[in-house]
CSV table of C-alpha atoms in Angstrom, one decimal:
chain,number,residue,atom,x,y,z
F,221,MET,CA,-6.8,-15.4,-13.9
F,222,THR,CA,-4.0,-17.8,-15.6
F,223,PRO,CA,-1.8,-19.5,-12.6
F,224,PRO,CA,1.5,-17.7,-11.1
F,225,GLY,CA,4.3,-17.7,-14.0
F,226,ARG,CA,7.7,-19.4,-12.2
F,227,ALA,CA,9.8,-17.0,-12.1
F,228,ALA,CA,13.5,-17.6,-12.4
F,229,ALA,CA,16.0,-18.7,-9.3
F,230,GLY,CA,17.3,-15.7,-7.4
F,231,SER,CA,15.0,-13.4,-9.5
F,232,ALA,CA,12.9,-10.6,-7.7
F,233,THR,CA,9.3,-11.7,-7.6
F,234,VAL,CA,5.9,-10.7,-5.5
F,235,ARG,CA,4.0,-12.5,-3.3
F,236,THR,CA,0.2,-12.6,-4.4
F,237,VAL,CA,-2.1,-14.8,-2.6
F,238,LEU,CA,-1.9,-17.0,-5.3
F,239,GLY,CA,1.8,-17.3,-5.1
F,240,ASP,CA,4.8,-15.6,-6.2
F,241,ILE,CA,4.6,-14.2,-9.6
F,242,PRO,CA,7.0,-11.8,-11.8
F,243,PRO,CA,6.3,-8.5,-11.7
F,244,ALA,CA,5.6,-8.0,-14.9
F,245,ASP,CA,2.5,-9.9,-14.6
F,246,LEU,CA,0.6,-7.7,-12.2
F,247,GLY,CA,-0.6,-5.8,-15.2
F,248,VAL,CA,-2.6,-2.4,-14.8
F,249,CYS,CA,-2.1,-2.1,-10.4
F,250,ASP,CA,-3.9,-0.5,-8.1
F,251,ALA,CA,-0.6,-0.1,-5.9
F,252,HIS,CA,-2.5,0.9,-2.6
F,253,ASP,CA,-6.2,-0.1,-1.7
F,254,HIS,CA,-8.2,-2.5,0.6
F,255,LEU,CA,-10.8,-4.8,-0.2
F,256,PHE,CA,-11.4,-4.9,3.9
F,257,LEU,CA,-10.9,-2.9,6.9
F,258,ARG,CA,-11.8,-2.7,10.1
F,259,SER,CA,-11.4,0.0,12.4
F,260,PRO,CA,-12.9,2.0,15.7
F,261,ARG,CA,-12.0,4.8,13.8
F,262,LEU,CA,-15.0,4.2,11.2
F,263,PRO,CA,-17.9,2.6,13.1
F,264,GLY,CA,-20.2,1.8,10.8
F,265,GLN,CA,-17.7,2.2,7.3
F,266,GLU,CA,-16.1,-1.8,8.1
F,267,LEU,CA,-15.2,-2.9,4.6
F,268,ASP,CA,-16.6,-6.7,6.0
F,269,SER,CA,-18.8,-7.7,3.0
F,270,PRO,CA,-17.6,-10.4,0.7
F,271,ALA,CA,-20.1,-9.8,-2.0
F,272,SER,CA,-19.5,-6.1,-2.2
F,273,ALA,CA,-15.2,-6.8,-1.8
F,274,ALA,CA,-16.4,-9.3,-4.7
F,275,GLY,CA,-17.6,-6.3,-6.7
F,276,GLU,CA,-15.7,-3.7,-6.7
F,277,LEU,CA,-12.4,-6.9,-8.1
F,278,ALA,CA,-15.0,-7.2,-10.9
F,279,ALA,CA,-15.5,-3.7,-11.9
F,280,PHE,CA,-11.7,-2.8,-11.3
F,281,HIS,CA,-11.5,-5.3,-13.8
F,282,ALA,CA,-13.9,-4.4,-16.0
F,283,ALA,CA,-12.2,-0.5,-16.1
F,284,GLY,CA,-8.9,-2.8,-17.3
F,285,GLY,CA,-7.4,-3.2,-14.2
F,286,ARG,CA,-5.1,-6.5,-13.3
F,287,SER,CA,-3.9,-6.2,-9.2
F,288,VAL,CA,-5.0,-4.7,-5.9
F,289,VAL,CA,-2.3,-4.4,-3.7
F,290,GLN,CA,-4.4,-4.5,-0.5
F,291,TRP,CA,-2.3,-1.8,3.0
F,292,THR,CA,-5.2,-3.9,5.5
F,293,PRO,CA,-2.4,-4.8,8.4
F,294,HIS,CA,-3.0,-7.2,11.5
F,295,GLY,CA,-5.9,-6.6,13.4
F,296,MET,CA,-8.1,-4.9,10.8
F,297,GLY,CA,-10.2,-7.2,9.4
F,298,ARG,CA,-8.0,-8.8,6.8
F,299,ARG,CA,-9.8,-11.9,6.1
F,300,ALA,CA,-6.8,-13.3,4.4
F,301,GLU,CA,-8.6,-17.1,3.8
F,302,ARG,CA,-11.5,-14.8,1.5
F,303,LEU,CA,-8.9,-13.3,-1.1
F,304,PRO,CA,-7.7,-16.3,-2.6
F,305,GLY,CA,-11.7,-16.7,-4.2
F,306,LEU,CA,-11.9,-13.3,-4.8
F,307,ALA,CA,-8.5,-12.8,-6.9
F,308,ARG,CA,-9.4,-16.1,-8.4
F,309,ALA,CA,-13.8,-15.4,-9.5
F,310,ALA,CA,-12.3,-11.3,-10.3
F,311,GLY,CA,-9.2,-12.3,-12.5
F,312,VAL,CA,-7.6,-9.6,-10.3
F,313,HIS,CA,-3.7,-10.6,-8.8
F,314,VAL,CA,-4.5,-9.6,-4.6
F,315,VAL,CA,-1.3,-9.1,-2.9
F,316,ALA,CA,-1.6,-9.0,0.7
F,317,ALA,CA,0.1,-7.2,3.8
F,318,THR,CA,1.6,-7.7,7.3
F,319,GLY,CA,1.9,-4.7,9.6
F,320,LEU,CA,1.1,-2.9,12.1
F,321,HIS,CA,-0.9,0.4,12.0
F,322,GLN,CA,-1.7,3.7,14.6
F,323,ALA,CA,-1.7,2.5,17.8
F,324,VAL,CA,-5.4,4.6,17.4
F,325,HIS,CA,-6.6,1.4,15.3
F,326,TYR,CA,-6.2,-1.3,18.6
F,327,PRO,CA,-7.3,-1.9,21.5
F,328,PRO,CA,-4.7,-1.0,24.3
F,329,LYS,CA,-5.1,-5.4,24.9
F,330,THR,CA,-4.1,-6.6,21.5
F,331,LEU,CA,-0.4,-3.9,21.6
F,332,ASP,CA,0.4,-5.1,24.1
F,333,ARG,CA,0.1,-8.9,23.6
F,334,LEU,CA,1.9,-7.8,20.5
F,335,ARG,CA,5.2,-6.1,22.7
F,336,THR,CA,5.3,-9.2,24.7
F,337,HIS,CA,5.3,-11.9,21.7
F,338,GLY,CA,7.2,-9.7,19.0
F,339,LEU,CA,6.3,-7.7,16.8
F,340,ALA,CA,8.9,-8.2,13.8
F,341,GLU,CA,8.5,-12.6,14.5
F,342,LEU,CA,4.5,-12.3,13.8
F,343,PHE,CA,5.4,-9.7,10.6
F,344,VAL,CA,8.1,-12.8,9.6
F,345,ARG,CA,5.4,-15.4,10.2
F,346,GLU,CA,2.9,-13.7,7.6
F,347,LEU,CA,5.2,-13.1,5.2
F,348,THR,CA,6.5,-16.8,5.5
F,349,GLU,CA,4.1,-19.1,6.5
F,350,GLY,CA,1.1,-17.3,6.4
F,351,VAL,CA,-1.8,-14.8,8.2
F,352,GLY,CA,-2.8,-17.6,10.8
F,353,THR,CA,-4.5,-20.6,9.8
F,354,SER,CA,-5.5,-19.4,6.1
F,355,GLY,CA,-1.9,-19.9,4.4
F,356,VAL,CA,-2.4,-16.6,2.7
F,357,ARG,CA,1.6,-15.4,2.7
F,358,ALA,CA,2.0,-11.6,3.1
F,359,GLY,CA,4.4,-9.6,0.2
F,360,LEU,CA,4.4,-6.1,2.7
F,361,ILE,CA,4.9,-4.7,5.6
F,362,LYS,CA,2.3,-1.8,6.4
F,363,VAL,CA,3.6,0.2,9.1
F,364,ALA,CA,2.2,4.2,10.0
F,365,GLY,CA,4.2,7.5,11.0
F,366,GLY,CA,2.8,10.5,13.0
F,367,TYR,CA,1.0,13.7,12.3
F,368,HIS,CA,4.7,15.9,11.0
F,369,GLY,CA,6.5,13.0,13.1
F,370,LEU,CA,7.0,10.0,14.4
F,371,ASP,CA,5.9,8.7,17.5
F,372,ALA,CA,7.0,5.9,20.2
F,373,HIS,CA,4.2,3.5,18.3
F,374,ALA,CA,5.4,4.6,15.2
F,375,ARG,CA,9.4,3.9,16.1
F,376,TRP,CA,8.3,0.4,17.7
F,377,THR,CA,6.4,-0.9,14.1
F,378,MET,CA,9.8,0.6,11.8
F,379,THR,CA,12.2,-0.2,13.8
F,380,ALA,CA,10.3,-4.4,13.4
F,381,ALA,CA,9.4,-3.7,10.5
F,382,ALA,CA,13.0,-3.2,9.6
F,383,GLU,CA,13.5,-6.6,10.8
F,384,ALA,CA,11.3,-8.1,9.1
F,385,HIS,CA,12.3,-6.8,6.0
F,386,HIS,CA,15.9,-7.9,6.6
F,387,ALA,CA,14.6,-11.2,7.1
F,388,THR,CA,12.7,-11.5,3.9
F,389,GLY,CA,13.5,-9.0,1.9
F,390,ALA,CA,9.9,-8.0,1.9
F,391,PRO,CA,9.5,-3.8,0.8
F,392,ILE,CA,7.8,-1.3,4.3
F,393,ALA,CA,4.9,0.2,3.0
F,394,VAL,CA,4.3,3.4,5.4
F,395,HIS,CA,1.1,5.4,5.6
F,396,LEU,CA,2.3,9.1,6.5
F,397,GLU,CA,-0.1,10.4,8.3
F,398,LEU,CA,-1.6,13.7,5.8
F,399,GLY,CA,1.2,13.0,4.0
F,400,THR,CA,3.6,14.1,6.9
F,401,ALA,CA,7.0,13.0,8.0
F,402,PRO,CA,7.9,11.7,5.2
F,403,LEU,CA,12.2,12.5,5.4
F,404,ASP,CA,11.5,11.2,9.2
F,405,VAL,CA,10.6,7.8,8.3
F,406,LEU,CA,13.3,7.4,5.6
F,407,ASP,CA,15.8,8.1,8.3
F,408,LEU,CA,14.5,5.6,10.8
F,409,LEU,CA,14.1,3.2,8.0
F,410,CYS,CA,17.5,3.9,6.0
F,411,ALA,CA,19.7,6.1,7.4
F,412,ASP,CA,19.1,4.3,11.3
F,413,SER,CA,18.0,0.4,10.3
F,414,ALA,CA,19.5,0.1,6.8
F,415,VAL,CA,16.8,-0.4,5.0
F,416,PRO,CA,18.1,0.1,1.0
F,417,PRO,CA,15.3,3.3,0.1
F,418,HIS,CA,14.1,1.6,-2.5
F,419,LYS,CA,12.4,-1.1,-0.7
F,420,VAL,CA,10.0,2.0,1.3
F,421,ILE,CA,7.2,2.9,-0.2
F,422,LEU,CA,5.6,6.5,1.1
F,423,GLY,CA,2.0,6.6,1.0
F,424,HIS,CA,-0.5,9.5,1.0
F,425,LEU,CA,2.1,12.1,-0.2
F,426,ASN,CA,-1.0,13.3,-2.2
F,427,ARG,CA,-2.2,14.2,0.8
F,428,HIS,CA,1.2,17.4,1.7
F,429,PRO,CA,1.9,18.8,-1.7
F,430,ASP,CA,4.9,20.0,-0.9
F,431,LEU,CA,7.3,19.8,-3.9
F,432,THR,CA,10.7,20.0,-2.5
F,433,VAL,CA,10.1,17.4,-0.1
F,434,HIS,CA,8.8,15.3,-3.0
F,435,ARG,CA,11.8,15.9,-4.5
F,436,GLN,CA,14.3,15.1,-1.0
F,437,ALA,CA,11.9,11.7,-0.6
F,438,ALA,CA,12.7,11.3,-5.2
F,439,GLU,CA,16.4,11.8,-4.3
F,440,ALA,CA,16.6,9.3,-1.9
F,441,GLY,CA,15.8,6.6,-3.6
F,442,ALA,CA,12.5,6.0,-2.3
F,443,TYR,CA,9.3,5.3,-4.1
F,444,LEU,CA,6.1,7.3,-3.5
F,445,ALA,CA,2.5,6.9,-4.0
F,446,PHE,CA,-0.4,9.5,-4.3
F,447,ASP,CA,-2.9,7.2,-2.9
F,448,GLY,CA,-6.3,8.6,-2.4
F,449,PRO,CA,-7.7,10.3,-5.1
F,450,SER,CA,-11.1,9.0,-4.6
F,451,ARG,CA,-11.3,12.0,-2.3
F,452,ALA,CA,-12.0,14.4,-4.5
F,453,HIS,CA,-13.5,16.8,-2.0
F,454,HIS,CA,-9.7,17.8,-0.9
F,455,ALA,CA,-7.7,20.6,-2.0
F,456,THR,CA,-4.2,19.0,-2.6
F,457,ASP,CA,-6.1,16.3,-4.9
F,458,TRP,CA,-6.4,19.3,-7.4
F,459,ARG,CA,-3.0,19.5,-7.4
F,460,MET,CA,-1.7,15.9,-7.7
F,461,PRO,CA,-1.0,16.1,-11.1
F,462,ASP,CA,0.9,19.0,-10.9
F,463,ALA,CA,2.9,16.8,-7.8
F,464,VAL,CA,3.4,14.3,-10.4
F,465,SER,CA,4.0,16.6,-12.9
F,466,ALA,CA,7.0,18.2,-11.1
F,467,LEU,CA,8.3,15.0,-10.2
F,468,VAL,CA,8.0,12.9,-14.0
F,469,ASP,CA,10.2,17.1,-15.3
F,470,ALA,CA,12.8,16.0,-13.0
F,471,GLY,CA,13.3,12.8,-13.6
F,472,PHE,CA,11.5,10.4,-10.8
F,473,GLY,CA,8.6,9.2,-13.1
F,474,ASP,CA,9.6,5.4,-12.0
F,475,ARG,CA,9.0,6.2,-8.6
F,476,LEU,CA,5.8,7.0,-8.9
F,477,LEU,CA,2.8,4.7,-7.7
F,478,LEU,CA,-1.1,5.2,-7.8
F,479,GLY,CA,-3.6,3.8,-5.7
F,480,GLY,CA,-7.1,4.1,-4.4
F,481,ASP,CA,-7.3,3.7,-1.2
F,482,THR,CA,-10.8,3.1,-0.8
F,483,THR,CA,-11.5,2.8,3.1
F,484,THR,CA,-15.1,3.2,3.7
F,485,ALA,CA,-17.9,1.1,2.5
F,486,GLU,CA,-19.9,4.3,1.6
F,487,ALA,CA,-16.1,4.9,-1.1
F,488,ARG,CA,-17.1,1.7,-3.0
F,489,SER,CA,-18.5,2.3,-6.6
F,490,VAL,CA,-21.1,-0.6,-6.1
F,491,ASP,CA,-21.8,1.7,-3.0
F,492,GLY,CA,-22.2,4.3,-5.0
F,493,GLY,CA,-18.7,6.0,-4.5
F,494,PRO,CA,-16.2,6.4,-7.0
F,495,GLY,CA,-13.7,2.8,-5.7
F,496,MET,CA,-11.1,1.2,-7.3
F,497,PRO,CA,-12.6,2.3,-11.0
F,498,HIS,CA,-11.8,5.8,-10.1
F,499,LEU,CA,-8.4,5.1,-10.1
F,500,LEU,CA,-8.8,4.1,-14.1
F,501,ARG,CA,-11.6,6.2,-15.3
F,502,ARG,CA,-10.8,9.7,-13.8
F,503,VAL,CA,-7.6,10.1,-12.2
F,504,SER,CA,-5.7,7.7,-15.0
F,505,PRO,CA,-6.9,10.1,-18.3
F,506,LEU,CA,-6.3,13.7,-16.0
F,507,LEU,CA,-2.5,12.8,-15.4
F,508,ARG,CA,-2.6,11.7,-19.4
F,509,ILE,CA,-3.1,15.3,-20.1
F,510,ALA,CA,-0.3,16.2,-17.6
F,511,VAL,CA,2.7,14.3,-18.6
F,512,GLY,CA,2.0,11.8,-21.1
F,513,GLU,CA,1.0,8.6,-21.6
F,514,GLU,CA,4.3,6.5,-21.8
F,515,PRO,CA,5.2,7.9,-17.6
F,516,VAL,CA,1.5,6.7,-17.1
F,517,ARG,CA,2.2,3.4,-18.7
F,518,GLN,CA,5.4,3.1,-16.1
F,519,ILE,CA,2.9,4.6,-13.2
F,520,LEU,CA,0.5,1.9,-13.8
F,521,THR,CA,2.6,-1.2,-14.9
F,522,VAL,CA,6.4,-1.0,-14.6
F,523,SER,CA,6.8,0.7,-11.4
F,524,PRO,CA,4.6,-1.7,-8.6
F,525,GLY,CA,6.4,-4.4,-10.0
F,526,ARG,CA,9.9,-2.8,-8.5
F,527,ALA,CA,8.4,-1.8,-6.0
F,528,PHE,CA,7.6,-4.6,-4.3
F,529,GLY,CA,8.8,-7.6,-6.0
F,530,ALA,CA,11.0,-8.9,-3.7
F,531,GLU,CA,14.2,-11.8,-3.8
F,532,TRP,CA,11.9,-13.5,-0.7
F,533,PRO,CA,14.1,-16.6,1.2
F,534,CYS,CA,13.3,-20.5,0.2
């Protein structure tokens, strides 16, 4: 990988684990995936092997991929110290995340500690100074909603994310449980907390293919991520090309992102699953049939830089 490029003072850059780069340098981007992930909800399926992560990045690069945004947040086995070496070896830009997932992914003692010590402060520190002692700075804030609504935990984490955004300019990426409640998220982050809509990335909209809600979220100005096509047995994925096509036809092709969201070891290509390469080998060709070459190019190579770029504080 060539060293990170230098962006002009005051311009937006994407914060990768090897430094800040111009948005155009991302190249073909998997806008939501995981190299490392650990949760009590996925016993025995942890993504914690550096060798497997290296193999997956190499396979993604061979398929034409040049950047991966890892949405693994605080306390879920990010292994931030490993990410720079993996990025260099594979020739793939990697963006790390701060943030917090749903409460079910954490021991109660962990959440109690975070309430005591300040969540927004943690996010800001990991965005500007680094994750733990790794020196690796996060490039986005990942939080999560609930099923068809926002519980107290979601409101706490999203309010903290909004505070951290106002301090740093960082984009906020949101796990929508089964793709639901995107408008509630926008109400909280944008209407109540004054986060600009174009700094919000709504994830998993493929899991709830309500075309009217998709259009409302796009009209509000948010980025819409269709991230999880490796789950080929989900009926909602069969409708994903139609959902993307409807948004492109309505003039919102520049608000869309694609990601693989590989969350279990068995889903990795190096372990026999579809993995990260599936996004480029199978999903992208289907979308080209549905919407044409240019919209897919925009989704994979232009929109990620705009969505994840920020004017970071000195």
